XYZ file of C-alpha atoms in Angstrom:
587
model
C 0.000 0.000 0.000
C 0.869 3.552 -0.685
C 2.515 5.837 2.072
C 0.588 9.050 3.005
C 3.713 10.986 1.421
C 3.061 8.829 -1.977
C -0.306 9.586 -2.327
C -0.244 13.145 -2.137
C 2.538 13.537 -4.034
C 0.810 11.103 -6.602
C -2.486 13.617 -6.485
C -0.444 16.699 -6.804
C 1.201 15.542 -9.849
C -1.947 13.800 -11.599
C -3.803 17.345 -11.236
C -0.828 19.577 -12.092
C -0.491 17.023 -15.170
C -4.247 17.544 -15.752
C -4.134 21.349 -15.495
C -0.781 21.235 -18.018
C -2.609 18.554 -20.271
C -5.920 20.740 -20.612
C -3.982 24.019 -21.415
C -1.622 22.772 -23.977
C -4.633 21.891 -25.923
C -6.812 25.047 -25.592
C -10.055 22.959 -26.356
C -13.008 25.486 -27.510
C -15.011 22.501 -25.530
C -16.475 24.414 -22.658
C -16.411 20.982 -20.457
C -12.491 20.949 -20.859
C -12.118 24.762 -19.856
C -14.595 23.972 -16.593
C -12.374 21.142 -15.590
C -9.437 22.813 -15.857
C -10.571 25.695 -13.558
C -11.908 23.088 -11.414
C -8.650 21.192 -11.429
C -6.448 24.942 -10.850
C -9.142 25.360 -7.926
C -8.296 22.351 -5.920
C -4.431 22.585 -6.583
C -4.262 25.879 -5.553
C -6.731 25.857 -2.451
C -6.282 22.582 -0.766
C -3.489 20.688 -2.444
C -0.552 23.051 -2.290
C -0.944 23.393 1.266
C -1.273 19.565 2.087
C 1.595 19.281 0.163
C 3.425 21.445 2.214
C 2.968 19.889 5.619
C 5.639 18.051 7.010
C 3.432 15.471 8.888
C -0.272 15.579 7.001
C -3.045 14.045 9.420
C -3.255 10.672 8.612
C -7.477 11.211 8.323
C -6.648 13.298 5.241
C -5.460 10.282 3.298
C -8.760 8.664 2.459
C -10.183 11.643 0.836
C -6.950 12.163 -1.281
C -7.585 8.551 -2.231
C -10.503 8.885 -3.104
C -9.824 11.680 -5.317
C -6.807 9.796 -7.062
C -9.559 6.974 -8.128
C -11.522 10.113 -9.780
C -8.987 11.663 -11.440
C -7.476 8.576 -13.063
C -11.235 7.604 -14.202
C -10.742 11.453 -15.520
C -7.383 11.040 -16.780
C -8.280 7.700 -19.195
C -11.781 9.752 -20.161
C -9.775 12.614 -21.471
C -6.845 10.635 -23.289
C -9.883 7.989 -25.444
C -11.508 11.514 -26.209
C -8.049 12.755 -27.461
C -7.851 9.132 -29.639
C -11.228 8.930 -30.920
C -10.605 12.105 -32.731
C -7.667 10.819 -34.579
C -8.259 9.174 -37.817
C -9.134 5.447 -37.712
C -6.069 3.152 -38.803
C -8.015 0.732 -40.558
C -9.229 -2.909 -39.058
C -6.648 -1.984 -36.327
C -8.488 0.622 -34.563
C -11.191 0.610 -32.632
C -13.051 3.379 -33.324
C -14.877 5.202 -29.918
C -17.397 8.484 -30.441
C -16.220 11.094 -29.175
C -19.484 12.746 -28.411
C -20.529 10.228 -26.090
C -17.120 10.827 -24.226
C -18.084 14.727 -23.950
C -21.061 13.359 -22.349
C -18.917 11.481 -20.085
C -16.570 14.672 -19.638
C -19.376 16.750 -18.499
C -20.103 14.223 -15.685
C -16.086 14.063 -15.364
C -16.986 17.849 -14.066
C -19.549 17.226 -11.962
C -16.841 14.781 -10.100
C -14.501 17.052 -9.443
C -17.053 19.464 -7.517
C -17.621 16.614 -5.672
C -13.907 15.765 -4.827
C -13.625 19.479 -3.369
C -16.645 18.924 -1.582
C -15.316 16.018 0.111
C -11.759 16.919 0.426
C -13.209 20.908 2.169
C -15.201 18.844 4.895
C -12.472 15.946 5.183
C -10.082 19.443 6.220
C -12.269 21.230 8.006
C -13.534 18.091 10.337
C -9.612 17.854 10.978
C -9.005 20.931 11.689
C -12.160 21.362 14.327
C -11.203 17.720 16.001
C -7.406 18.098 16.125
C -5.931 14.361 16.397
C -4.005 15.327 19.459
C -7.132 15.667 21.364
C -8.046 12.405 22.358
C -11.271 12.858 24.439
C -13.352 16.218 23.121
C -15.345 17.897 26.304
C -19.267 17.281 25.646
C -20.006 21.146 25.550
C -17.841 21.939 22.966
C -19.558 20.924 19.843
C -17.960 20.753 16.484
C -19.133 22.753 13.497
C -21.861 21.198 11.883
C -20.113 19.868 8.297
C -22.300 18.232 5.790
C -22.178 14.736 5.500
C -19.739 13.111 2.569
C -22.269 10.279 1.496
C -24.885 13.538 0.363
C -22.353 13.453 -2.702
C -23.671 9.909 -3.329
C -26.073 9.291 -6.148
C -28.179 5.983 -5.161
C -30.056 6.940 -1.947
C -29.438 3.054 -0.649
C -25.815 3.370 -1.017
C -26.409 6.801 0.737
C -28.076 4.695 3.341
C -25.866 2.135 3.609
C -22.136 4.103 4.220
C -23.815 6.474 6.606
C -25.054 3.722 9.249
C -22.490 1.099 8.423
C -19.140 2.417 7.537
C -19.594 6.294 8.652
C -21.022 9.505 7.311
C -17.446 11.238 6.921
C -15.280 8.038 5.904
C -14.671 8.260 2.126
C -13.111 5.231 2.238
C -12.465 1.316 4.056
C -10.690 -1.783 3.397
C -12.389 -4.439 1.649
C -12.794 -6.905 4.219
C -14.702 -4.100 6.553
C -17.128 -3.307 3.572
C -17.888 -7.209 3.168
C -18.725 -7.235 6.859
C -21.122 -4.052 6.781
C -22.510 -5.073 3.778
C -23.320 -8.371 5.777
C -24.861 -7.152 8.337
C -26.841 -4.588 6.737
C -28.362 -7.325 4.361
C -28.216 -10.131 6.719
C -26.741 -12.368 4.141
C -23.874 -14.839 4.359
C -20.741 -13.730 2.000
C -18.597 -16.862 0.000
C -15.047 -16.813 0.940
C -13.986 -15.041 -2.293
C -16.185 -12.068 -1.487
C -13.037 -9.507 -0.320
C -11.167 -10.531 -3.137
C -13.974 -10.091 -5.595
C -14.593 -6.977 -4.025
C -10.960 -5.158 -4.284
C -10.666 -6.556 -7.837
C -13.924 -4.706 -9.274
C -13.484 -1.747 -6.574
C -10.104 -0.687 -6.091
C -8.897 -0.390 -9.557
C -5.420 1.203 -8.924
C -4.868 -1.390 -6.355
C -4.319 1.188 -3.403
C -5.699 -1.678 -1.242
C -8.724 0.113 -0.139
C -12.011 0.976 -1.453
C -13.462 4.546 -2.215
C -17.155 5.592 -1.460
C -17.047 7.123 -5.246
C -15.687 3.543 -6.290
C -18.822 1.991 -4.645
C -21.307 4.127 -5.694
C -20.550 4.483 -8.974
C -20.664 0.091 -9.303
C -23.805 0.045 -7.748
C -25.480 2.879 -9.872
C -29.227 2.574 -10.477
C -29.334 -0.970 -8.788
C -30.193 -2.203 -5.366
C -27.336 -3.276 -3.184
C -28.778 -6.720 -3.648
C -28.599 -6.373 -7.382
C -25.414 -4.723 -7.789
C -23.881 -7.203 -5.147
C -25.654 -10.609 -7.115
C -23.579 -10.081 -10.612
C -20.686 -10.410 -8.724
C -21.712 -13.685 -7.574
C -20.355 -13.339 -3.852
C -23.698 -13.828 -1.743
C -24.657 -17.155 -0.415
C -28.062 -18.291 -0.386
C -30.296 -16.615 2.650
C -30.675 -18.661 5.496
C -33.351 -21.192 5.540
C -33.379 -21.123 1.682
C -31.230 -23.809 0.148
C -32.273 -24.534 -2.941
C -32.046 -21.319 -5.491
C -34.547 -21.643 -8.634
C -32.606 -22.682 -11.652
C -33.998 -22.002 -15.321
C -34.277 -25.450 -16.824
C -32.966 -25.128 -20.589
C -35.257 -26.553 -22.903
C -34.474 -28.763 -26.379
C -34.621 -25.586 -28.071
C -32.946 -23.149 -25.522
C -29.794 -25.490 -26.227
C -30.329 -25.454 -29.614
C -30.470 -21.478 -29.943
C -27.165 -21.716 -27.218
C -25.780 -23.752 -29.763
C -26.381 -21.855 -32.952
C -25.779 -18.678 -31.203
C -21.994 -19.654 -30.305
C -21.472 -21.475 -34.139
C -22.411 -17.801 -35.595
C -20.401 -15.458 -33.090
C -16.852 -14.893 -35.007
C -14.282 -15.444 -32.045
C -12.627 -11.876 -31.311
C -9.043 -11.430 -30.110
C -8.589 -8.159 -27.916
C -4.924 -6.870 -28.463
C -3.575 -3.756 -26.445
C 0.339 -2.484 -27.083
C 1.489 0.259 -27.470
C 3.525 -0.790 -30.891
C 1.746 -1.755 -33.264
C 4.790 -3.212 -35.877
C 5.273 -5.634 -32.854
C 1.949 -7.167 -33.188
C 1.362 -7.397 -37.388
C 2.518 -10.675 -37.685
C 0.270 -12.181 -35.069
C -2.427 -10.369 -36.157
C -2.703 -11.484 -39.357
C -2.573 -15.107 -38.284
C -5.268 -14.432 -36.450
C -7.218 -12.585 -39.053
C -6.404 -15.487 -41.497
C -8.013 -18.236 -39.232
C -11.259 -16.137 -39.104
C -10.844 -14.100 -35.739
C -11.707 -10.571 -35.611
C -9.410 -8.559 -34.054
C -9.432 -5.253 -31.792
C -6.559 -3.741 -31.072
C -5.996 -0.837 -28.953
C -2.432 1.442 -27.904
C -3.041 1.970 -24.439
C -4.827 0.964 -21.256
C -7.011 3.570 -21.631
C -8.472 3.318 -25.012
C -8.977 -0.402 -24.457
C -11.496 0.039 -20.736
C -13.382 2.559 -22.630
C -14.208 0.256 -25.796
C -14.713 -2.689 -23.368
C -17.228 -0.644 -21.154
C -19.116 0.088 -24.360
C -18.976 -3.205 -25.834
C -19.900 -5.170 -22.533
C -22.995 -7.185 -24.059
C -21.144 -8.271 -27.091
C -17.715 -9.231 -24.425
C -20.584 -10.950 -22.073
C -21.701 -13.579 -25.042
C -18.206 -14.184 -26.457
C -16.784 -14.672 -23.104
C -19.843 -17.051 -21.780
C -18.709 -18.922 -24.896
C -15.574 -19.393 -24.762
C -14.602 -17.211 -27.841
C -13.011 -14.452 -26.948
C -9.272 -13.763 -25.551
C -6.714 -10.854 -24.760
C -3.173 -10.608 -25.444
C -1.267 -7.206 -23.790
C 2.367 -6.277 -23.401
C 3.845 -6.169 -19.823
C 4.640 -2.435 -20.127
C 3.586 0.147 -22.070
C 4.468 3.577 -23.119
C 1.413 5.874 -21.705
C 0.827 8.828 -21.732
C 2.411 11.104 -18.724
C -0.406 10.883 -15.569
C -2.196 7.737 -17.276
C 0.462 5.599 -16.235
C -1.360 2.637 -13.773
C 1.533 3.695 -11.240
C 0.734 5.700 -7.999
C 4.370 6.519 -8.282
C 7.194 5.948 -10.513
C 9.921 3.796 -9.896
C 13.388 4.659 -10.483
C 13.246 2.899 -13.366
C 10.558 4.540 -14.859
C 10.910 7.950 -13.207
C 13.962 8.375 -16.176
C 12.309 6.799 -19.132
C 10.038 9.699 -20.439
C 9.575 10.581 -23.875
C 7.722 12.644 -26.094
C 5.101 13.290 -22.882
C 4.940 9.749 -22.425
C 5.649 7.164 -19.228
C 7.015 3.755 -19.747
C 4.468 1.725 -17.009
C 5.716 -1.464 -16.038
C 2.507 -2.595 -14.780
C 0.238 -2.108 -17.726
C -0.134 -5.504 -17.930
C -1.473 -6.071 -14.719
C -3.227 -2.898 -15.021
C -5.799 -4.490 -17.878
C -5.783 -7.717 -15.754
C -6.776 -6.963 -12.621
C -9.621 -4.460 -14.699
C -10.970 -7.327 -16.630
C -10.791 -9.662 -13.585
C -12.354 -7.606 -11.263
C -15.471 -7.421 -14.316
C -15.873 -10.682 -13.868
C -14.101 -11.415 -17.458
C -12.853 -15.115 -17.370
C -11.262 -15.103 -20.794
C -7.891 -16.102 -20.902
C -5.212 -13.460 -20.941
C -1.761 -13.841 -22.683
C 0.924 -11.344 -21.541
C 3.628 -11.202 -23.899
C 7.166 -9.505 -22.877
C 10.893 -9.749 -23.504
C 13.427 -7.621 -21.046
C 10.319 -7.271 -18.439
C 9.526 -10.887 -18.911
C 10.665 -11.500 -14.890
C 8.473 -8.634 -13.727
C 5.382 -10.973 -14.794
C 4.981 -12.972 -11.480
C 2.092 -11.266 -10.488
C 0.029 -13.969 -13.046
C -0.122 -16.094 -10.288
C -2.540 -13.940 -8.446
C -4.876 -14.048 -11.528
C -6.544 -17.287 -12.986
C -6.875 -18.548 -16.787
C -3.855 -16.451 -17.366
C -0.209 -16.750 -18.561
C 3.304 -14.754 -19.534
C 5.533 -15.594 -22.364
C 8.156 -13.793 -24.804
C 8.069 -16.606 -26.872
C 6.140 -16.384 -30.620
C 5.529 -20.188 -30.707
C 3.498 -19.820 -27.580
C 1.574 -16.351 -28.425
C 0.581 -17.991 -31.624
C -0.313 -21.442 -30.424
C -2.860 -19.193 -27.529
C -4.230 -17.585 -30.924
C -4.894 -20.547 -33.069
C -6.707 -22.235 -29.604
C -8.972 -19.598 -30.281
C -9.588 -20.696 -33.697
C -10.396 -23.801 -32.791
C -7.152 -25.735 -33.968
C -5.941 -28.809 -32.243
C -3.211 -27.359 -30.105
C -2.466 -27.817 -26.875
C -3.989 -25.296 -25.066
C -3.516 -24.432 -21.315
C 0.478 -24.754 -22.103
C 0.437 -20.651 -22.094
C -0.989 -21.258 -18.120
C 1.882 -20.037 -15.985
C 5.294 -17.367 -16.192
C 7.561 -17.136 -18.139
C 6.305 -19.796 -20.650
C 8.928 -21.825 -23.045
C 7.304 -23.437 -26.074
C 6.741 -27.207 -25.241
C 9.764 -28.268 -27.330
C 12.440 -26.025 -25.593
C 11.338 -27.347 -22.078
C 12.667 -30.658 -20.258
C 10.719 -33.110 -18.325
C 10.594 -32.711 -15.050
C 11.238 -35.157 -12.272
C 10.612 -34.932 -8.568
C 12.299 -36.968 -6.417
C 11.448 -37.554 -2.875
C 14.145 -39.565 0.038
C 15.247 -38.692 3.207
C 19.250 -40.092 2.187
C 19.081 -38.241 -1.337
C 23.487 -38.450 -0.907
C 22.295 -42.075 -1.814
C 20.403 -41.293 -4.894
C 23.399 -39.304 -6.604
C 24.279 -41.797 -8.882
C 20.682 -42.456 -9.740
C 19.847 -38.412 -9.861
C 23.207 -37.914 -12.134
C 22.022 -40.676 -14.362
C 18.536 -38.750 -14.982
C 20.197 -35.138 -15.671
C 22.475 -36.902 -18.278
C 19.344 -37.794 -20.045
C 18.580 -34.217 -20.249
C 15.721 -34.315 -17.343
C 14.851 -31.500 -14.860
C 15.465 -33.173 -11.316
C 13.965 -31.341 -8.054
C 15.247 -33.452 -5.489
C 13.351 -33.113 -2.023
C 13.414 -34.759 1.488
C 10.611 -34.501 3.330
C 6.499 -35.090 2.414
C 6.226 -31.579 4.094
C 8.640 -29.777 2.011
C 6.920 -31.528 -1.745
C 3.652 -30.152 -0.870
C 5.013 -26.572 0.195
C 7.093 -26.533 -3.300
C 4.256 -28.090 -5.167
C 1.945 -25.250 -4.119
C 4.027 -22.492 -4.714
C 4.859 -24.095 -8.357
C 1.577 -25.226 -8.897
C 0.951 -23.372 -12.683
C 4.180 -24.804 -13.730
C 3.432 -28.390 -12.479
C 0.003 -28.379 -14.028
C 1.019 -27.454 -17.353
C 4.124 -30.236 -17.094
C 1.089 -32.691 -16.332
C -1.016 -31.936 -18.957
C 1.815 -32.361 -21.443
C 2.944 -35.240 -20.037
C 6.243 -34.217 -18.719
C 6.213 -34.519 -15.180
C 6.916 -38.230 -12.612
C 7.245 -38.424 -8.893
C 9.682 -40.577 -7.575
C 9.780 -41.355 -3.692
C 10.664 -43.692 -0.999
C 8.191 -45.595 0.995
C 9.314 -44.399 4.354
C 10.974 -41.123 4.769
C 12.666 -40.266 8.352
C 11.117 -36.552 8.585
C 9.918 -33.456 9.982
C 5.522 -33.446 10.798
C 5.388 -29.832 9.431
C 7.292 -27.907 7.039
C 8.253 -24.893 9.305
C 11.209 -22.723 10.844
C 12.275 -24.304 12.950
C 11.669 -27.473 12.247
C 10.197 -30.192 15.066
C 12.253 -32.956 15.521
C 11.946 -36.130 13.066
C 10.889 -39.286 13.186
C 10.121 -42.579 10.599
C 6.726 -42.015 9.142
C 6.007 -45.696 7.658
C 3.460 -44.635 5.389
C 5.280 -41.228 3.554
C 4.892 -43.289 0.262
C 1.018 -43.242 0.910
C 0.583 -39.959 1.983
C 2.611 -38.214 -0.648
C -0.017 -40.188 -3.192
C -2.577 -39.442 -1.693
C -2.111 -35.715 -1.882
C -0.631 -35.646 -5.265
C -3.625 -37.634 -6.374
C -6.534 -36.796 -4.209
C -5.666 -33.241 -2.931
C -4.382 -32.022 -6.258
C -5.428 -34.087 -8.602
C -2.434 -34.303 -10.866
C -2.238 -37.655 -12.979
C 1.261 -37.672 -13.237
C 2.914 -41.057 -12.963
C 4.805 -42.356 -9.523
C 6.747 -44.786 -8.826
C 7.737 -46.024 -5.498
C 11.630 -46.974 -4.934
C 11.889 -48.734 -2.104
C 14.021 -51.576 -0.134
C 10.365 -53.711 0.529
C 7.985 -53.882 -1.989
C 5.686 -56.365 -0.155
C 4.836 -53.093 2.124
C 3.538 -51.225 -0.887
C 0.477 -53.127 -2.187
C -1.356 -49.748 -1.738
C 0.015 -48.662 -5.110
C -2.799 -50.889 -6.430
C -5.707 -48.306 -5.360
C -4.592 -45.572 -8.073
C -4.007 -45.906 -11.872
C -0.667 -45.015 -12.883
C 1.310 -45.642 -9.529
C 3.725 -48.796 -9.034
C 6.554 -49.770 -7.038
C 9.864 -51.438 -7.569
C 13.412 -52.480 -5.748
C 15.371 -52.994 -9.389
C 17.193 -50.169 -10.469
C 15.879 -51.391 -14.064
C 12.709 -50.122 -13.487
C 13.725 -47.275 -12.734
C 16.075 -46.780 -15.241
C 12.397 -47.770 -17.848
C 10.663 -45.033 -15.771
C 14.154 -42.116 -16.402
C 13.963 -43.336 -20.582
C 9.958 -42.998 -21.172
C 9.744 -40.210 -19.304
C 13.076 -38.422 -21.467
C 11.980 -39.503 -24.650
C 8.295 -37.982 -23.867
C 6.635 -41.506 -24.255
C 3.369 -42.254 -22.357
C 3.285 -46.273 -23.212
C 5.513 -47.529 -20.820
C 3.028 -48.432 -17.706
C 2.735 -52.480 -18.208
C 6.610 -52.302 -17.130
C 6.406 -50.809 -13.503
C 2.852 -49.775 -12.697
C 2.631 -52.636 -10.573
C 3.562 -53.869 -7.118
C 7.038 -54.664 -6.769
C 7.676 -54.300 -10.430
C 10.928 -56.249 -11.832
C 12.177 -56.893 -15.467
C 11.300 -59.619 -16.913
């Protein structure tokens, strides 16, 4: 999360980049010239001075927060007007009216009286109840301020802050909204109800959620409404069972014919568009219609506007997005609170290189409840793309093979799809199989381990039951592509001398006699990977529970295993008749 210090400077220099942005144009739009006095109005009067204290009062922040949500909604309106006056560039462009988006500035305006509404009583509430005064004497009565939810538009919303967050609290943190919001409707939330929440709310990921942000989801719609497309609520208490439409012969039918006639539709969003010819035409020659778009910007704006047409395609499976991990944007519509260093130098031609662009159009399309897949495609920032992990049906690559193998998916072709899943992604031919090998003496396994790197395998070599299922969950996008293609074994021993619990530091050790069993049981049960394992043990007779799961055996002969090191090198799925077996020898 921000600091205090970040934040205001981040305000200051969105507006003064506003105020610079609206005068270098000299719009004869009347809407532009309000906003700019509106924006020199609450520089000059409030922000200035903020800026100038050396320790601001920390209950200033949430209103400046609040106004940094509005002004970046203001910052992308302002930049797709700018575009959609520009002259189409063919099939490449999508094309957004710009009179709607004066519309949209004129309510842009409205905002802003609002933010100095809020931001005026957020001061003056400070400066008549002084945080150094703990406990306020009862006669002394504080200067009646109006209240910051009368800025809200929906009356329930209104309603709603005022009683269960506060009348004068612009903002709160996801988890305390899913609690009021619980109580006031006396409805159960499902677990992913926070998360849900600060993906479609808090849009800049400050890690907090903004009255304005609320309000302006909900809209016309009942709390109940607005919170129901989210799909967060449990069913009330007492009611169980929730109606379900049953879908007729011909509702399936239509459903049917309906997704045969949509054309799939690729969204693409860079910010160079020689960099992405190649792939669109591949595209555009397997029948996919493609959208592309320069900046973050330009892209939410033709995605709000286009939501019914996204809705079907995405319900259908035939529609995905490929971005760049950073972008060139335009100074102030950067997806940055602040610069980094590295990006603090690399301005050019009034433009910001944002390293988190990417993430920027991800965590927007997530947080709309989009659950197309997402491709994001990058070459020097290609280790800056860990934050996929946070995000599902999504993936990071800088290789072509792999961007256009996600593209032809979408064409229907018989690729394998759900290799782009993960960071960092290596076409399928550049990538070794992967085997995991679990003792408790892995110094006796060297010879064994050597033998499997010189046949050009991956070897993660682990000692504990604990310790594979911590590693397996933190690598779990890696391992489940590996599965799916068929390049991933387990090895392990059938009785490990170990640690109960993976932690620092560890409790002491002792001989579990059934590691072998557990570690199948989660690799099969828990986590459902289908990946084959063999047992290496000194007993076989004490492993006849290898028979309960398809594609598990156990041997003593170092044959075996050398059978299970070969199929698994050469990429060869027929080899289970030799070991998948109890105590499996060579014949």
């Amino acid at each position: 999360m921000a600091s205090p210090f970040d934040i205001i400077s981040a305000v200051t220099k969105i507006t003064t980049f506003l105020i610079d942005w609206t005068e270098a144009r000299k719009s004869q739009e009347t809407v532009i010239a309000d906003i700019q006095q509106s924006l020199l109005s609450i520089h000059t009067n409030i922000l200035l001075h903020i800026s100038a204290l050396p320790n601001p009062n920390p209950r200033i922040i949430p209103a400046l927060e609040d106004l940094f949500v509005k002004f970046k909604q203001i910052q992308q309106d302002l930049e797709v007007w700018e575009e959609s006056k520009k002259k189409t560039l063919g099939k490449l462009w999508a094309f957004v009216n710009p009179w709607a988006l004066l519309d949209q500035l004129k309510q842009d305006k409205e905002m802003i009286r609002d933010s100095i509404q809020i931001l005026t009583i957020t001061v003056l509430l400070v400066a008549v109840m002084p945080e150094t005064d703990p406990v306020k004497p009862a006669a002394v009565a504080a200067p009646r301020t109006p209240s910051l939810t009368t800025l809200s538009v929906n009356p329930e919303v209104r309603k709603f802050w005022d009683r269960r967050i506060g009348e004068n609290s612009p903002t709160c943190s996801a988890d305390q909204l899913v609690k009021a919001l619980a109580r006031h409707l006396n409805r159960p939330f499902k677990k992913n109800a926070t998360k849900t929440l600060l993906l479609r709310l808090d849009e800049y990921n400050l890690g907090t959620i903004t009255l304005s942000a609320f309000d302006r989801f909900v809209c016309k719609r009942s709390l109940l409404d607005a919170l129901n497309s989210l799909d967060i609520l449990q069913a009330p208490q007492g009611n169980l069972s929730v109606p379900v439409h049953k879908r007729t012969k011909s509702d399936q039918g239509h459903s049917r014919k309906e997704a045969e006639s949509l054309q799939p539709l690729l969204l693409v969003i860079d910010d160079e568009p020689k960099n992405i010819q190649s792939y669109v035409k591949l595209a555009q020659s397997h029948g996919i219609k493609v959208n592309t778009f320069l900046s973050t910007a330009t892209a939410k704006s033709w995605i709000d506007g286009n939501e019914a047409m996204l809705r079907k395609a995405d319900k259908i499976s035939k529609l995905r997005v490929i971005t760049d991990n950073s972008r060139w944007e335009p100074i102030g519509f950067s997806s940055q609170v602040t610069p980094s260093p590295s990006t603090s130098s690399n301005v050019q031609s009034g433009h910001v290189h944002d390293l988190r662009a990417g993430e920027s159009i991800l965590r927007y399309l997530r947080g709309r409840q989009y659950t197309a897949p997402v491709l994001v495609t990058a070459w020097q920032s290609i280790a800056n793309t860990t934050y996929i992990s946070d995000y599902t049906k999504t993936g990071s690559t800088s290789s072509p093979i792999v961007r256009d193998d996600f593209i032809l998916a979408l064409a229907g072709k018989k690729v394998e799809d759900e290799w782009w899943l993960g960071c960092d992604v290596k076409p399928k031919a550049q990538v070794k199989p992967l085997l995991v090998w679990i003792d408790d003496e892995l110094e006796k396994r060297e010879i064994q381990i050597k033998e499997a790197r010189k046949m050009n395998l991956q070897v993660v070599a682990l000692d504990s039951t604990e310790k594979t299922k911590a590693w397996m969950l933190a690598n779990k996008l890696t391992l489940r592509r590996m599965d799916n293609a068929h390049l991933l074994r387990f090895i392990s021993d059938n009785k490990r001398n170990e640690s109960p619990r993976f932690i620092d530091p560890p409790p002491p050790k002792a001989m579990n006699h059934n590691a072998g069993k557990e570690l199948i049981q989660f690799i099969r049960d828990d986590q459902g990977y289908r990946a084959p394992i063999l047992i290496y043990c000194w007993k076989a007779s004490l492993t006849t529970y290898v028979q309960d799961w398809k594609g598990v055996g156990s041997t003593t002969n170092q044959g075996v295993l050398q059978v299970f090191f070969e199929a698994l090198a050469k990429r060869r799925r027929d080899d289970e008749a030799a070991w998948a077996k109890v105590g499996a020898t060579l014949d």
